[in-house]
PDB file of C-alpha atoms in Angstrom:
ATOM      1  CA  MET A   1       0.000   0.000   0.000  1.00 74.00           C
ATOM      2  CA  ASP A   2       1.430   3.384  -0.936  1.00 77.00           C
ATOM      3  CA  ARG A   3       1.387   6.571   1.142  1.00 76.00           C
ATOM      4  CA  PRO A   4      -1.831   8.189  -0.229  1.00 74.00           C
ATOM      5  CA  ASP A   5      -3.779   4.920   0.059  1.00 79.00           C
ATOM      6  CA  PHE A   6      -2.519   4.350   3.578  1.00 82.00           C
ATOM      7  CA  LEU A   7      -3.564   7.857   4.659  1.00 82.00           C
ATOM      8  CA  LYS A   8      -7.066   7.203   3.295  1.00 83.00           C
ATOM      9  CA  THR A   9      -7.439   4.038   5.391  1.00 87.00           C
ATOM     10  CA  VAL A  10      -6.266   5.443   8.734  1.00 89.00           C
ATOM     11  CA  GLU A  11      -9.090   6.826  10.872  1.00 91.00           C
ATOM     12  CA  VAL A  12      -8.922   9.216  13.829  1.00 94.00           C
ATOM     13  CA  GLY A  13      -9.552   7.388  17.101  1.00 95.00           C
ATOM     14  CA  THR A  14      -8.276   4.003  15.951  1.00 95.00           C
ATOM     15  CA  THR A  15      -5.193   2.258  17.272  1.00 96.00           C
ATOM     16  CA  VAL A  16      -2.275   1.257  15.087  1.00 95.00           C
ATOM     17  CA  THR A  17       1.002  -0.522  15.725  1.00 95.00           C
ATOM     18  CA  GLY A  18       4.337   0.717  14.496  1.00 96.00           C
ATOM     19  CA  VAL A  19       8.033   0.948  15.280  1.00 97.00           C
ATOM     20  CA  VAL A  20       9.810   3.976  16.763  1.00 98.00           C
ATOM     21  CA  THR A  21      12.131   5.253  14.029  1.00 97.00           C
ATOM     22  CA  SER A  22      13.632   8.303  15.747  1.00 97.00           C
ATOM     23  CA  ILE A  23      13.427  10.293  18.942  1.00 97.00           C
ATOM     24  CA  GLU A  24      13.709  14.069  19.032  1.00 96.00           C
ATOM     25  CA  THR A  25      13.418  16.594  21.868  1.00 95.00           C
ATOM     26  CA  PHE A  26       9.858  17.409  20.736  1.00 96.00           C
ATOM     27  CA  GLY A  27       8.646  13.790  20.471  1.00 97.00           C
ATOM     28  CA  ALA A  28       9.066  10.515  18.603  1.00 97.00           C
ATOM     29  CA  PHE A  29       8.455   9.362  15.045  1.00 97.00           C
ATOM     30  CA  VAL A  30       6.750   6.027  14.519  1.00 97.00           C
ATOM     31  CA  GLY A  31       6.953   4.079  11.271  1.00 95.00           C
ATOM     32  CA  LEU A  32       3.534   2.864  10.168  1.00 93.00           C
ATOM     33  CA  GLY A  33       4.466   1.167   6.919  1.00 86.00           C
ATOM     34  CA  PRO A  34       4.632   3.770   4.129  1.00 88.00           C
ATOM     35  CA  VAL A  35       4.068   6.686   6.545  1.00 91.00           C
ATOM     36  CA  GLU A  36       5.698   8.025   9.684  1.00 94.00           C
ATOM     37  CA  GLY A  37       3.500   9.414  12.414  1.00 96.00           C
ATOM     38  CA  LEU A  38       4.534  11.800  15.173  1.00 97.00           C
ATOM     39  CA  ILE A  39       3.909  11.464  18.893  1.00 98.00           C
ATOM     40  CA  THR A  40       4.579  14.922  20.335  1.00 97.00           C
ATOM     41  CA  ALA A  41       6.143  15.041  23.804  1.00 96.00           C
ATOM     42  CA  PRO A  42       2.870  15.944  25.583  1.00 95.00           C
ATOM     43  CA  ASN A  43       1.261  12.846  24.047  1.00 97.00           C
ATOM     44  CA  LEU A  44       3.984  10.410  25.103  1.00 97.00           C
ATOM     45  CA  SER A  45       3.121   9.870  28.764  1.00 93.00           C
ATOM     46  CA  TRP A  46       1.015  11.070  31.672  1.00 88.00           C
ATOM     47  CA  ARG A  47       4.144  10.998  33.819  1.00 82.00           C
ATOM     48  CA  HIS A  48       6.775  13.727  33.885  1.00 79.00           C
ATOM     49  CA  PHE A  49       9.973  13.135  31.905  1.00 87.00           C
ATOM     50  CA  GLU A  50      12.902  15.284  30.861  1.00 88.00           C
ATOM     51  CA  ASP A  51      13.595  13.634  27.507  1.00 94.00           C
ATOM     52  CA  PRO A  52      11.394  11.474  25.240  1.00 96.00           C
ATOM     53  CA  SER A  53      14.119   8.801  25.273  1.00 95.00           C
ATOM     54  CA  GLU A  54      13.065   8.124  28.888  1.00 93.00           C
ATOM     55  CA  VAL A  55       9.716   6.893  27.535  1.00 95.00           C
ATOM     56  CA  LEU A  56      10.601   5.211  24.220  1.00 97.00           C
ATOM     57  CA  SER A  57      13.599   3.826  22.390  1.00 97.00           C
ATOM     58  CA  VAL A  58      14.380   3.542  18.686  1.00 97.00           C
ATOM     59  CA  GLY A  59      13.277   0.172  17.338  1.00 97.00           C
ATOM     60  CA  GLN A  60      10.619  -0.304  20.012  1.00 97.00           C
ATOM     61  CA  GLU A  61       7.262  -1.575  18.789  1.00 97.00           C
ATOM     62  CA  VAL A  62       4.369   0.549  20.063  1.00 97.00           C
ATOM     63  CA  THR A  63       0.603   0.603  19.834  1.00 97.00           C
ATOM     64  CA  VAL A  64      -0.676   4.171  19.555  1.00 97.00           C
ATOM     65  CA  LYS A  65      -3.935   6.035  19.067  1.00 97.00           C
ATOM     66  CA  VAL A  66      -4.458   8.137  15.931  1.00 97.00           C
ATOM     67  CA  LEU A  67      -5.264  11.722  16.988  1.00 97.00           C
ATOM     68  CA  ASP A  68      -5.332  13.411  13.600  1.00 96.00           C
ATOM     69  CA  VAL A  69      -4.742  12.706   9.926  1.00 93.00           C
ATOM     70  CA  ASP A  70      -3.758  15.697   7.822  1.00 90.00           C
ATOM     71  CA  HIS A  71      -4.410  14.510   4.272  1.00 85.00           C
ATOM     72  CA  ASP A  72      -3.191  17.766   2.703  1.00 85.00           C
ATOM     73  CA  ARG A  73       0.204  17.639   4.387  1.00 87.00           C
ATOM     74  CA  GLY A  74       0.396  13.842   4.627  1.00 83.00           C
ATOM     75  CA  ARG A  75       0.895  13.808   8.384  1.00 90.00           C
ATOM     76  CA  ILE A  76      -0.447  11.626  11.166  1.00 95.00           C
ATOM     77  CA  SER A  77      -0.548  12.729  14.825  1.00 97.00           C
ATOM     78  CA  LEU A  78      -0.354   9.932  17.374  1.00 98.00           C
ATOM     79  CA  SER A  79      -0.668   9.424  21.119  1.00 98.00           C
ATOM     80  CA  LEU A  80       0.825   6.797  23.391  1.00 97.00           C
ATOM     81  CA  LYS A  81      -0.616   8.537  26.464  1.00 95.00           C
ATOM     82  CA  GLU A  82      -4.247   8.114  25.350  1.00 94.00           C
ATOM     83  CA  LEU A  83      -3.905   4.331  25.685  1.00 96.00           C
ATOM     84  CA  GLN A  84      -2.514   4.468  29.231  1.00 93.00           C
ATOM     85  CA  PRO A  85      -4.525   4.826  32.443  1.00 90.00           C
ATOM     86  CA  ASP A  86      -4.577   8.358  33.840  1.00 88.00           C
ATOM     87  CA  PRO A  87      -2.489   8.306  37.053  1.00 87.00           C
ATOM     88  CA  MET A  88      -4.628  11.122  38.485  1.00 89.00           C
ATOM     89  CA  THR A  89      -7.548   8.717  38.846  1.00 89.00           C
ATOM     90  CA  GLU A  90      -5.227   6.316  40.668  1.00 88.00           C
ATOM     91  CA  VAL A  91      -3.943   8.990  43.050  1.00 91.00           C
ATOM     92  CA  HIS A  92      -7.527  10.217  43.600  1.00 92.00           C
ATOM     93  CA  GLN A  93      -8.279   6.812  45.123  1.00 92.00           C
ATOM     94  CA  LYS A  94      -5.395   7.343  47.568  1.00 93.00           C
ATOM     95  CA  ILE A  95      -6.752  10.522  49.227  1.00 94.00           C
ATOM     96  CA  GLY A  96      -5.885  10.317  52.920  1.00 95.00           C
ATOM     97  CA  SER A  97      -2.992   7.908  52.350  1.00 95.00           C
ATOM     98  CA  VAL A  98       0.512   8.630  53.571  1.00 96.00           C
ATOM     99  CA  VAL A  99       3.116   8.175  50.842  1.00 95.00           C
ATOM    100  CA  THR A 100       6.808   8.849  50.324  1.00 96.00           C
ATOM    101  CA  GLY A 101       7.966  11.271  47.662  1.00 95.00           C
ATOM    102  CA  ARG A 102      11.015  13.232  46.620  1.00 95.00           C
ATOM    103  CA  VAL A 103      11.143  17.034  46.772  1.00 95.00           C
ATOM    104  CA  SER A 104      11.341  18.286  43.190  1.00 94.00           C
ATOM    105  CA  GLY A 105      11.033  22.021  43.766  1.00 92.00           C
ATOM    106  CA  VAL A 106      10.796  24.700  46.422  1.00 91.00           C
ATOM    107  CA  ALA A 107       8.798  27.890  45.847  1.00 90.00           C
ATOM    108  CA  PRO A 108       7.307  30.672  47.981  1.00 89.00           C
ATOM    109  CA  ILE A 109       3.919  28.909  47.793  1.00 91.00           C
ATOM    110  CA  GLY A 110       5.316  25.624  49.131  1.00 91.00           C
ATOM    111  CA  VAL A 111       7.234  22.486  48.288  1.00 93.00           C
ATOM    112  CA  PHE A 112       6.638  20.374  45.183  1.00 95.00           C
ATOM    113  CA  VAL A 113       6.918  16.636  45.790  1.00 95.00           C
ATOM    114  CA  ARG A 114       7.257  14.000  43.052  1.00 93.00           C
ATOM    115  CA  LEU A 115       5.107  10.962  43.807  1.00 91.00           C
ATOM    116  CA  ASP A 116       4.774   7.687  41.906  1.00 85.00           C
ATOM    117  CA  ASP A 117       1.535   8.967  40.359  1.00 80.00           C
ATOM    118  CA  GLY A 118       2.418  12.592  39.696  1.00 85.00           C
ATOM    119  CA  GLU A 119       3.612  15.688  41.467  1.00 92.00           C
ATOM    120  CA  GLY A 120       1.884  17.370  44.391  1.00 95.00           C
ATOM    121  CA  LEU A 121       2.188  20.624  46.304  1.00 95.00           C
ATOM    122  CA  LEU A 122       2.817  20.771  50.027  1.00 94.00           C
ATOM    123  CA  PRO A 123       1.578  24.334  50.673  1.00 93.00           C
ATOM    124  CA  GLN A 124       3.785  26.784  52.594  1.00 86.00           C
ATOM    125  CA  PRO A 125       1.606  26.738  55.757  1.00 77.00           C
ATOM    126  CA  GLU A 126       2.079  22.945  55.922  1.00 74.00           C
ATOM    127  CA  THR A 127       5.882  23.074  55.964  1.00 70.00           C
ATOM    128  CA  SER A 128       7.710  23.230  59.239  1.00 69.00           C
ATOM    129  CA  PRO A 129       9.224  26.637  60.013  1.00 69.00           C
ATOM    130  CA  ASP A 130      12.186  24.802  61.564  1.00 73.00           C
ATOM    131  CA  HIS A 131      12.874  22.612  58.554  1.00 75.00           C
ATOM    132  CA  ARG A 132      12.018  23.359  54.956  1.00 79.00           C
ATOM    133  CA  PRO A 133      12.729  20.288  52.786  1.00 87.00           C
ATOM    134  CA  LYS A 134      15.447  20.603  50.157  1.00 89.00           C
ATOM    135  CA  ILE A 135      15.339  19.492  46.516  1.00 94.00           C
ATOM    136  CA  GLY A 136      16.111  15.783  46.282  1.00 95.00           C
ATOM    137  CA  GLU A 137      15.106  15.072  49.879  1.00 94.00           C
ATOM    138  CA  GLU A 138      12.726  12.169  50.434  1.00 96.00           C
ATOM    139  CA  ILE A 139       9.740  13.042  52.638  1.00 94.00           C
ATOM    140  CA  ARG A 140       6.504  11.447  53.856  1.00 95.00           C
ATOM    141  CA  VAL A 141       3.309  13.312  52.979  1.00 95.00           C
ATOM    142  CA  ARG A 142      -0.430  12.724  53.102  1.00 96.00           C
ATOM    143  CA  ILE A 143      -2.487  13.065  49.936  1.00 96.00           C
ATOM    144  CA  ALA A 144      -4.954  15.716  51.112  1.00 96.00           C
ATOM    145  CA  ASP A 145      -6.879  16.454  47.910  1.00 96.00           C
ATOM    146  CA  VAL A 146      -6.888  15.743  44.186  1.00 95.00           C
ATOM    147  CA  ASP A 147      -8.489  18.165  41.747  1.00 94.00           C
ATOM    148  CA  LEU A 148      -9.112  16.025  38.655  1.00 90.00           C
ATOM    149  CA  ASP A 149     -10.270  18.963  36.514  1.00 91.00           C
ATOM    150  CA  ARG A 150      -7.215  21.115  37.203  1.00 91.00           C
ATOM    151  CA  ARG A 151      -4.925  18.047  37.537  1.00 90.00           C
ATOM    152  CA  ARG A 152      -3.535  19.180  40.896  1.00 93.00           C
ATOM    153  CA  ILE A 153      -2.539  17.183  43.953  1.00 96.00           C
ATOM    154  CA  THR A 154      -2.533  18.910  47.342  1.00 95.00           C
ATOM    155  CA  LEU A 155      -0.413  17.383  50.090  1.00 96.00           C
ATOM    156  CA  SER A 156      -0.185  17.782  53.846  1.00 93.00           C
ATOM    157  CA  LEU A 157       2.175  16.564  56.521  1.00 91.00           C
ATOM    158  CA  PRO A 158       1.150  13.336  58.224  1.00 90.00           C
ATOM    159  CA  GLU A 159       0.018  13.701  61.841  1.00 80.00           C
TER     160      GLU A 159
END
C-alpha cells in the first residue's frame, strides 16, 4: 500500500502498531508502513519526563492512538498517552494515604513533591518553620486532595 492509500485508510480514534524510528526533543516518530506518524512530547506519557528517550527507544514496537490525519500535508498525529490509564484517577483513590515522595522544587507557595503517580504541592503553611525540605530530599506526605479537573494534587504533613 502506498502513502496516499494508507492515509485514506487510517481513521482518527483508531489504534495502530508501528516501530519507533527516531526520537527528538519534541517527540518521537513512529513508522507505520509507508508513513511516519509523530507522537509529540505531551502525548507520550502522563508521567513527567525530561527527555522522550526516557519513555521510548528507537526500534521499540508501540501501539498508539491516531489523533489526527492531515491529508493535505500527509501527516499523522499519534498518542501513546491516550492508551494508558490516567495516574490522576489512581492517586484520587489514595486521598488520605501517607506516601513517600522526593522534593522536586521549592517555591514561595510551598514544596513540590514528586510521587509515583504525579507531582503534588505541600503548601507553605504545611511546611515546618524549623525545617524546609530541600530538593532531592525524600519526605513522607499525606495526599490531602486531588483536583481532577485542574490536575492538581494537594499534600499535607502526616500527623
